[in-house]
Coordinates of C-alpha atoms in Angstrom, one line a residue:
Chain I
X158 CA 108.9 122.7 101.6
X159 CA 111.7 121.2 100.4
X160 CA 112.8 118.3 98.4
X161 CA 114.5 115.4 100.1
X162 CA 118.3 115.0 99.2
X163 CA 119.2 111.8 97.6
X164 CA 122.5 110.2 99.5
X165 CA 124.5 107.6 97.8
X166 CA 126.3 105.7 100.5
X167 CA 129.8 103.5 99.8
X168 CA 128.4 102.8 95.8
X169 CA 131.0 100.6 94.0
X170 CA 130.1 101.1 90.1
X171 CA 129.9 104.6 88.2
X172 CA 127.7 102.5 86.1
X173 CA 125.1 102.8 89.0
X174 CA 126.2 106.5 90.0
X175 CA 124.9 107.3 86.6
X176 CA 122.0 106.1 86.2
X177 CA 120.7 107.4 89.6
X178 CA 121.5 110.5 88.5
X179 CA 119.7 111.0 86.0
X180 CA 116.6 109.4 87.4
X181 CA 116.7 111.8 90.0
X182 CA 116.8 114.3 87.5
X183 CA 114.4 113.2 85.4
X184 CA 112.0 113.7 88.3
X185 CA 112.8 116.9 89.3
X186 CA 115.4 117.1 92.0
X187 CA 118.7 118.3 91.9
X188 CA 120.8 117.6 94.8
X189 CA 122.7 113.9 95.3
X190 CA 125.3 113.8 97.5
X191 CA 127.8 110.3 97.4
X192 CA 129.7 109.6 99.5
X193 CA 133.0 107.3 99.8
X194 CA 132.3 106.3 96.0
X195 CA 134.8 102.6 95.8
X196 CA 136.5 104.2 92.2
X197 CA 136.7 107.7 93.6
X198 CA 135.0 111.4 92.0
X199 CA 134.6 112.3 89.0
X200 CA 134.1 108.7 87.6
X201 CA 134.0 108.9 83.9
X202 CA 131.2 105.9 83.6
X203 CA 129.6 107.5 85.8
X204 CA 129.4 110.8 83.9
X205 CA 128.4 108.7 80.7
X206 CA 126.0 107.0 82.8
X207 CA 124.6 109.9 84.0
X208 CA 123.4 111.8 80.0
X209 CA 124.4 115.5 81.1
X210 CA 122.2 114.7 84.5
X211 CA 125.4 116.3 86.6
X212 CA 125.1 119.5 84.8
X213 CA 121.7 121.0 86.2
X214 CA 122.7 119.1 89.8
X215 CA 123.7 120.0 92.7
X216 CA 126.7 116.7 93.2
X217 CA 128.7 116.9 96.4
X218 CA 131.0 113.7 97.2
X219 CA 132.6 113.3 100.7
X220 CA 134.2 110.9 102.6
X221 CA 132.3 110.7 106.0
X222 CA 128.3 109.8 106.1
X223 CA 128.1 112.4 109.3
X224 CA 129.5 114.9 106.8
X225 CA 127.1 114.2 104.1
X226 CA 123.7 114.6 106.2
X227 CA 124.8 117.2 108.8
X228 CA 122.7 120.0 107.6
X229 CA 119.7 117.7 106.9
X230 CA 117.2 117.2 109.1
X231 CA 115.3 113.7 109.1
X232 CA 116.8 111.1 107.8
X233 CA 115.3 108.2 105.4
X234 CA 117.1 104.1 104.6
X235 CA 116.4 102.8 101.9
X236 CA 115.9 98.9 103.0
X237 CA 114.2 95.8 103.5
X238 CA 111.9 96.4 106.9
X239 CA 113.2 97.0 110.1
X240 CA 112.2 96.0 113.4
X241 CA 113.8 99.7 114.5
X242 CA 111.8 101.9 112.3
X243 CA 109.2 103.5 111.1
X244 CA 108.8 101.4 108.2
X245 CA 107.2 103.6 105.0
X246 CA 105.9 103.1 101.6
X247 CA 107.0 104.7 99.3
X248 CA 103.9 106.3 99.0
X249 CA 103.6 106.3 102.6
X250 CA 107.0 108.6 103.1
X251 CA 105.3 111.6 100.4
X252 CA 103.6 112.9 103.6
X253 CA 107.5 113.1 105.9
X254 CA 110.1 113.5 103.5
X255 CA 108.7 117.2 102.4
X256 CA 109.1 119.6 105.1
X257 CA 110.1 123.1 106.0
X258 CA 113.6 122.0 106.7
X259 CA 115.2 119.8 104.3
X260 CA 115.3 115.5 104.9
X261 CA 117.6 113.2 102.9
X262 CA 117.0 109.9 101.7
X263 CA 120.1 107.2 101.5
X264 CA 121.4 104.3 99.7
X265 CA 123.6 102.2 100.4
X266 CA 126.4 99.8 98.1
X267 CA 125.3 97.6 95.5
X268 CA 126.3 94.7 97.1
X269 CA 124.7 94.6 101.2
X270 CA 122.8 97.9 101.1
X271 CA 122.7 100.2 104.0
X272 CA 124.4 98.7 106.9
X273 CA 123.3 99.0 110.6
X274 CA 124.9 102.3 111.5
X275 CA 124.2 103.5 108.4
X276 CA 120.9 101.9 109.4
X277 CA 120.9 103.5 113.1
X278 CA 121.2 107.0 111.7
X279 CA 117.9 107.4 109.9
X280 CA 114.2 108.0 111.8
X281 CA 112.3 105.6 109.2
X282 CA 113.1 103.2 106.6
X283 CA 111.3 103.1 103.0
X284 CA 110.5 99.6 101.8
X285 CA 109.8 99.1 98.2
X286 CA 107.3 96.5 97.5
X287 CA 109.0 93.5 96.3
X288 CA 109.0 89.8 94.4
X289 CA 110.0 87.5 97.8
X290 CA 111.5 85.6 95.6
X291 CA 113.4 87.6 93.7
X292 CA 113.5 91.1 96.1
X293 CA 117.1 92.4 95.2
X294 CA 116.7 95.6 93.3
X295 CA 119.7 97.1 91.4
X296 CA 121.0 100.6 93.0
X297 CA 119.9 102.7 90.0
X298 CA 116.8 101.1 89.7
X299 CA 115.8 101.4 93.4
X300 CA 116.7 105.1 93.7
X301 CA 114.4 105.6 90.4
X302 CA 111.8 104.2 91.7
X303 CA 111.6 106.0 94.6
X304 CA 112.4 109.7 92.5
X305 CA 109.2 108.8 90.7
X306 CA 106.9 107.9 93.9
X307 CA 108.5 110.8 96.1
X308 CA 108.3 113.2 92.6
X309 CA 108.8 117.1 92.6
X310 CA 108.3 118.2 89.3
X311 CA 105.5 120.8 90.2
X312 CA 108.5 123.0 92.5
X313 CA 106.2 126.1 92.3
X314 CA 102.9 124.5 93.6
X315 CA 102.9 123.7 97.1
X316 CA 105.4 120.3 97.1
X317 CA 103.8 119.1 100.5
X318 CA 101.0 116.8 100.0
X319 CA 97.8 116.3 102.5
X320 CA 98.6 114.4 105.6
X321 CA 96.5 112.2 105.4
X322 CA 94.2 111.8 108.5
X323 CA 95.4 109.0 111.5
X324 CA 93.3 105.8 112.0
X325 CA 91.6 107.5 114.8
X326 CA 90.1 109.9 113.4
X327 CA 89.2 107.4 110.5
X328 CA 88.1 104.8 113.7
X329 CA 85.9 107.9 114.9
X330 CA 84.0 108.6 111.5
X331 CA 83.4 105.2 111.2
X332 CA 81.5 104.9 114.6
X333 CA 79.8 108.4 114.5
X334 CA 78.4 107.1 110.6
X335 CA 78.1 103.4 111.9
X336 CA 75.7 105.4 114.4
X337 CA 73.8 107.4 112.7
X338 CA 73.0 104.4 110.1
X339 CA 71.5 102.4 112.8
X340 CA 69.8 104.9 114.2
X341 CA 68.5 105.2 110.8
X342 CA 67.4 101.1 110.5
X343 CA 70.3 101.0 107.2
X344 CA 71.3 98.0 108.5
X345 CA 69.5 94.1 109.0
X346 CA 70.6 91.6 110.7
X347 CA 71.7 90.0 107.6
X348 CA 73.8 92.5 105.9
X349 CA 75.1 93.8 109.2
X350 CA 78.3 92.7 108.7
X351 CA 79.1 93.1 105.4
X352 CA 78.1 96.4 105.3
X353 CA 80.3 97.6 108.2
X354 CA 83.1 95.7 106.4
X355 CA 82.7 98.1 103.3
X356 CA 82.3 101.2 105.6
X357 CA 85.2 100.5 106.4
X358 CA 87.4 99.9 103.8
X359 CA 85.8 102.3 102.1
X360 CA 86.5 105.3 104.6
X361 CA 90.2 103.7 104.8
X362 CA 91.3 103.2 101.2
X363 CA 90.3 106.9 100.6
X364 CA 92.7 109.0 101.5
X365 CA 91.3 111.6 103.7
X366 CA 92.9 114.3 104.8
X367 CA 91.8 116.2 108.4
X368 CA 90.4 118.7 106.3
X369 CA 88.1 115.4 104.9
X370 CA 87.5 113.9 107.6
X371 CA 85.3 116.5 109.8
X372 CA 83.5 117.7 106.1
X373 CA 82.3 114.3 106.3
X374 CA 81.5 114.5 110.1
X375 CA 79.5 118.1 109.0
X376 CA 78.1 116.1 106.0
X377 CA 77.0 113.3 107.7
X378 CA 75.4 115.2 110.5
X379 CA 73.6 117.5 108.2
X380 CA 71.8 114.7 106.5
X381 CA 70.8 113.3 109.8
X382 CA 69.8 116.1 111.8
X383 CA 65.7 115.3 111.5
X384 CA 67.0 112.1 113.4
X385 CA 69.1 114.2 116.1
X386 CA 68.4 115.8 118.8
X387 CA 69.0 120.0 117.4
X388 CA 69.7 121.9 120.4
X389 CA 74.2 121.4 119.3
X390 CA 74.5 124.5 117.4
X391 CA 77.2 123.1 115.2
X392 CA 74.9 120.5 113.0
Chain B
X159 CA 93.5 88.3 85.9
X160 CA 96.5 87.7 83.9
X161 CA 99.6 90.1 84.9
X162 CA 100.9 91.7 81.2
X163 CA 103.5 90.5 79.6
X164 CA 106.9 93.4 78.7
X165 CA 108.3 93.8 75.2
X166 CA 111.6 96.1 74.7
X167 CA 111.4 96.9 70.8
X168 CA 114.2 96.7 69.1
X169 CA 117.3 97.8 72.6
X170 CA 120.5 98.3 71.6
X171 CA 121.8 97.8 75.1
X172 CA 122.6 94.2 76.7
X173 CA 122.8 95.9 80.5
X174 CA 119.4 97.9 79.7
X175 CA 118.0 93.9 78.7
X176 CA 119.2 92.2 81.6
X177 CA 118.3 95.7 84.2
X178 CA 115.1 95.5 82.3
X179 CA 114.9 92.1 83.2
X180 CA 115.6 91.9 86.8
X181 CA 113.4 94.9 88.1
X182 CA 110.3 93.4 86.0
X183 CA 111.2 90.2 87.6
X184 CA 111.6 92.3 91.3
X185 CA 108.0 93.6 91.0
X186 CA 106.4 90.6 90.3
X187 CA 106.4 89.7 86.6
X188 CA 107.5 87.0 84.6
X189 CA 107.1 87.6 81.2
X190 CA 109.6 89.2 78.7
X191 CA 109.6 89.2 75.2
X192 CA 112.6 90.8 73.2
X193 CA 112.3 92.2 69.4
X194 CA 114.9 92.6 67.5
X195 CA 117.7 93.0 69.9
X196 CA 120.9 95.0 68.2
X197 CA 123.5 93.1 69.6
X198 CA 121.9 89.4 68.8
X199 CA 120.3 86.5 71.6
X200 CA 121.7 85.8 74.2
X201 CA 123.8 88.2 74.7
X202 CA 126.3 88.2 77.9
X203 CA 126.3 91.4 79.2
X204 CA 122.2 91.1 79.8
X205 CA 122.9 87.8 81.6
X206 CA 125.2 89.5 84.2
X207 CA 123.1 92.3 84.3
X208 CA 119.7 90.3 85.1
X209 CA 121.4 88.7 88.3
X210 CA 119.9 85.5 87.5
X211 CA 116.4 87.2 86.7
X212 CA 116.0 85.1 83.0
X213 CA 116.2 81.1 85.4
X214 CA 112.6 82.5 86.9
X215 CA 111.2 84.6 83.8
X216 CA 110.0 83.1 80.0
X217 CA 112.1 84.9 78.1
X218 CA 111.4 84.9 74.4
X219 CA 113.3 86.6 71.2
X220 CA 111.6 87.7 67.7
X221 CA 112.3 88.8 65.1
X222 CA 108.9 90.7 64.2
X223 CA 107.4 93.2 66.3
X224 CA 104.1 91.0 65.0
X225 CA 104.9 88.0 66.3
X226 CA 105.6 89.4 69.5
X227 CA 102.2 90.4 69.7
X228 CA 100.1 88.1 67.8
X229 CA 98.6 86.5 70.7
X230 CA 98.3 89.5 72.8
X231 CA 94.9 91.8 73.7
X232 CA 95.0 95.0 74.7
X233 CA 99.1 97.3 73.5
X234 CA 100.2 100.2 75.5
X235 CA 103.0 102.4 74.6
X236 CA 105.3 103.3 76.6
X237 CA 106.0 107.0 75.5
X238 CA 105.5 110.9 76.1
X239 CA 102.1 111.6 75.5
X240 CA 99.9 111.4 72.2
X241 CA 97.4 113.3 70.0
X242 CA 96.2 109.4 68.9
X243 CA 95.7 107.4 72.2
X244 CA 94.2 107.2 75.3
X245 CA 97.0 108.4 77.6
X246 CA 97.3 107.4 80.8
X247 CA 99.6 107.9 83.9
X248 CA 101.1 104.9 85.6
X249 CA 98.4 104.8 88.2
X250 CA 95.4 105.0 86.3
X251 CA 97.0 102.1 84.2
X252 CA 96.7 99.7 86.7
X253 CA 93.2 99.0 85.7
X254 CA 93.5 98.4 81.5
X255 CA 96.9 96.7 81.9
X256 CA 95.2 93.2 84.1
X257 CA 92.3 91.9 82.4
X258 CA 91.4 88.2 81.2
X259 CA 93.2 88.3 78.1
X260 CA 97.0 88.6 78.3
X261 CA 97.7 92.6 77.6
X262 CA 101.5 93.8 76.4
X263 CA 103.9 96.9 77.6
X264 CA 106.1 98.0 74.4
X265 CA 108.9 99.3 74.8
X266 CA 111.0 101.7 72.2
X267 CA 115.0 101.2 71.8
X268 CA 117.1 103.8 73.9
X269 CA 118.3 106.0 71.1
X270 CA 114.7 107.5 70.2
X271 CA 112.1 104.9 71.8
X272 CA 109.1 103.4 69.7
X273 CA 108.6 104.6 66.3
X274 CA 105.2 106.0 64.9
X275 CA 103.9 102.8 63.5
X276 CA 105.2 100.3 66.6
X277 CA 102.6 103.1 68.2
X278 CA 100.6 102.9 66.4
X279 CA 100.2 99.8 67.1
X280 CA 99.1 100.2 70.6
X281 CA 95.5 100.9 71.7
X282 CA 96.9 103.0 74.8
X283 CA 99.8 105.4 75.9
X284 CA 101.6 105.1 79.0
X285 CA 103.5 108.0 79.9
X286 CA 106.0 109.1 82.5
X287 CA 105.4 112.4 84.9
X288 CA 109.0 113.2 84.2
X289 CA 110.7 117.0 84.9
X290 CA 110.1 119.0 81.7
X291 CA 113.8 120.4 81.8
X292 CA 115.1 116.3 81.4
X293 CA 112.7 114.6 80.6
X294 CA 114.7 111.3 79.0
X295 CA 114.2 108.7 80.3
X296 CA 117.1 105.1 80.8
X297 CA 115.4 102.7 79.0
X298 CA 116.1 100.1 81.9
X299 CA 114.7 103.0 84.3
X300 CA 112.0 103.0 82.2
X301 CA 111.0 99.4 82.8
X302 CA 111.5 99.5 86.7
X303 CA 109.2 102.3 87.5
X304 CA 106.4 101.3 85.4
X305 CA 107.1 97.3 86.7
X306 CA 107.1 99.0 90.0
X307 CA 103.8 100.8 89.2
X308 CA 102.4 97.9 87.4
X309 CA 103.4 95.2 90.4
X310 CA 102.0 91.9 90.8
X311 CA 103.5 90.6 93.8
X312 CA 100.1 89.4 94.4
X313 CA 99.4 86.4 92.3
X314 CA 96.9 84.5 94.6
X315 CA 95.3 88.1 94.5
X316 CA 92.5 89.1 92.4
X317 CA 94.7 91.3 90.4
X318 CA 92.3 93.3 89.4
X319 CA 92.2 96.3 91.1
X320 CA 88.6 97.8 91.1
X321 CA 87.5 99.7 88.1
X322 CA 87.0 104.0 88.6
X323 CA 83.5 105.1 88.9
X324 CA 82.8 106.8 85.8
X325 CA 82.6 110.7 86.2
X326 CA 78.8 110.8 85.3
X327 CA 78.2 108.5 88.3
X328 CA 80.6 110.6 90.7
X329 CA 78.3 113.8 89.5
X330 CA 75.7 112.2 90.5
X331 CA 76.3 111.0 93.0
X332 CA 77.7 114.8 94.3
X333 CA 74.0 116.4 92.1
X334 CA 72.0 114.4 95.0
X335 CA 74.3 114.6 98.1
X336 CA 74.2 118.7 97.0
X337 CA 70.3 118.5 97.1
X338 CA 69.9 116.6 100.5
X339 CA 72.3 118.8 101.5
X340 CA 70.3 121.6 100.4
X341 CA 67.0 120.2 101.9
X342 CA 69.0 119.5 105.6
X343 CA 70.1 123.2 105.8
X344 CA 73.5 122.2 105.4
X345 CA 74.5 125.5 103.4
X346 CA 74.2 129.0 103.7
X347 CA 75.2 132.0 101.0
X348 CA 78.3 132.4 102.5
X349 CA 79.7 128.8 102.6
X350 CA 77.8 126.8 99.1
X351 CA 80.4 128.1 96.8
X352 CA 83.6 126.5 99.2
X353 CA 81.8 123.8 101.2
X354 CA 80.1 122.3 97.1
X355 CA 83.8 123.1 96.0
X356 CA 85.1 120.4 98.7
X357 CA 82.5 118.2 98.1
X358 CA 82.9 117.4 94.7
X359 CA 87.0 117.7 95.1
X360 CA 86.5 115.2 98.4
X361 CA 83.9 112.6 95.7
X362 CA 86.5 113.0 92.7
X363 CA 90.1 112.6 94.7
X364 CA 88.3 109.3 97.0
X365 CA 89.3 106.6 93.9
X366 CA 85.6 105.7 94.1
X367 CA 84.9 102.3 92.7
X368 CA 81.0 102.1 91.2
X369 CA 79.9 100.0 94.0
X370 CA 81.5 102.7 96.5
X371 CA 79.3 105.2 94.3
X372 CA 76.3 102.9 95.5
X373 CA 76.9 102.5 98.7
X374 CA 77.1 106.3 99.1
X375 CA 74.0 106.4 97.3
X376 CA 72.6 104.0 99.7
X377 CA 74.3 105.8 103.2
X378 CA 73.2 108.7 101.8
X379 CA 69.6 107.6 101.3
X380 CA 69.7 106.4 104.5
X381 CA 70.9 109.0 106.9
X382 CA 68.7 111.6 105.0
X383 CA 65.6 108.9 105.6
X384 CA 63.6 111.3 107.8
X385 CA 63.6 114.4 105.2
X386 CA 62.8 112.4 102.3
X387 CA 59.2 110.5 101.2
X388 CA 59.2 107.4 102.7
X389 CA 56.9 105.8 100.1
X390 CA 60.2 104.8 98.3
X391 CA 60.7 101.1 99.6
X392 CA 64.3 101.6 98.3
X393 CA 65.2 103.9 101.0

């Protein structure tokens, strides 16, 4: 699986470019693209702030966003939530940013972030959870947090995190388990609502993969075997 | 539950102090303590980099680390892994940093991080996962990542994340489930090893709380009810 490329679109301050590069490298990424840096390139302030990160990265500079993303597959806009995109948390972005093709993560300029035109190029939006009363992140800090959450530190391992089961799969598992528990008289009128809620929450929060869901279906079927018609050869 | 206090110990650059404050505030924290800032206090560079964060935070400056931590309960050193401490990832730190008492997270100076004497004051170490070939994080970036991972964005909710079940509890749940599955003839000689491993992995990775473990014991007991002697009133 290929790690994503980090793309700074029209960054203004060399210090932020350098600090962004440093943290990208800290968390195991090696590819940085810079589109139209305000103060030109190379930039001594960027070099100073990068603390040698540039020496072990592939850094390229282009004058057009289209050139910068031409070879990439999916693009992720880092921005506040949008209505036009699938909005991902950094955690849920993980399963999309690593793929067999190279993807890109776009960061806008210090002053106003990504423009609508830049966001329109993207298939996904990644939004950081921030305090609504003080939401504006420094560019380099946003890059650091995203790089940390998508860290690429074991390139020898398969980088693709287990995909999560769909909400449909989780709901089907929940329904099947609930039915079996009803048959087993696990619920009483007094505890039905609270136990149902707790089970739902447990299944939703356990980060189950599709394989985990299949495993649990099998386990629940097996445990409740004596309660079930036994003519199903799959039980 | 009280959110932790962020403590910068002998920070050198005003810019880093300001950017650290900004990201602490971005992720919902309001208390910053600064011990012996190299360039004195107030520091115009810190104020500029903080982007008004200081206006809505409680910032205090002291000349002694002991004064800075006097009212705090547990202290967390952000540092590379140590042999003397319980080393926590940012994720596992969550369940320790929020408590009924106020705890503190210590960050060392840009040049060398926390001294051994400072680390010795701490009960825990929090280590960020970094690329071993480029491990040195900028101070403000480290603060941003830690603040993000410990984010305090819903102060009206109970901030205490569910404590995780102990390894002993998980193992007991696994043993009990395995025994029930054996009785239900879920395993064959061919699949015993692989299914056992998958179940163990699933239970270990599901971030189960002690309450989750109790819930699952009850579910497994109920499902396998017909396989069990029925004279136990707790089944």
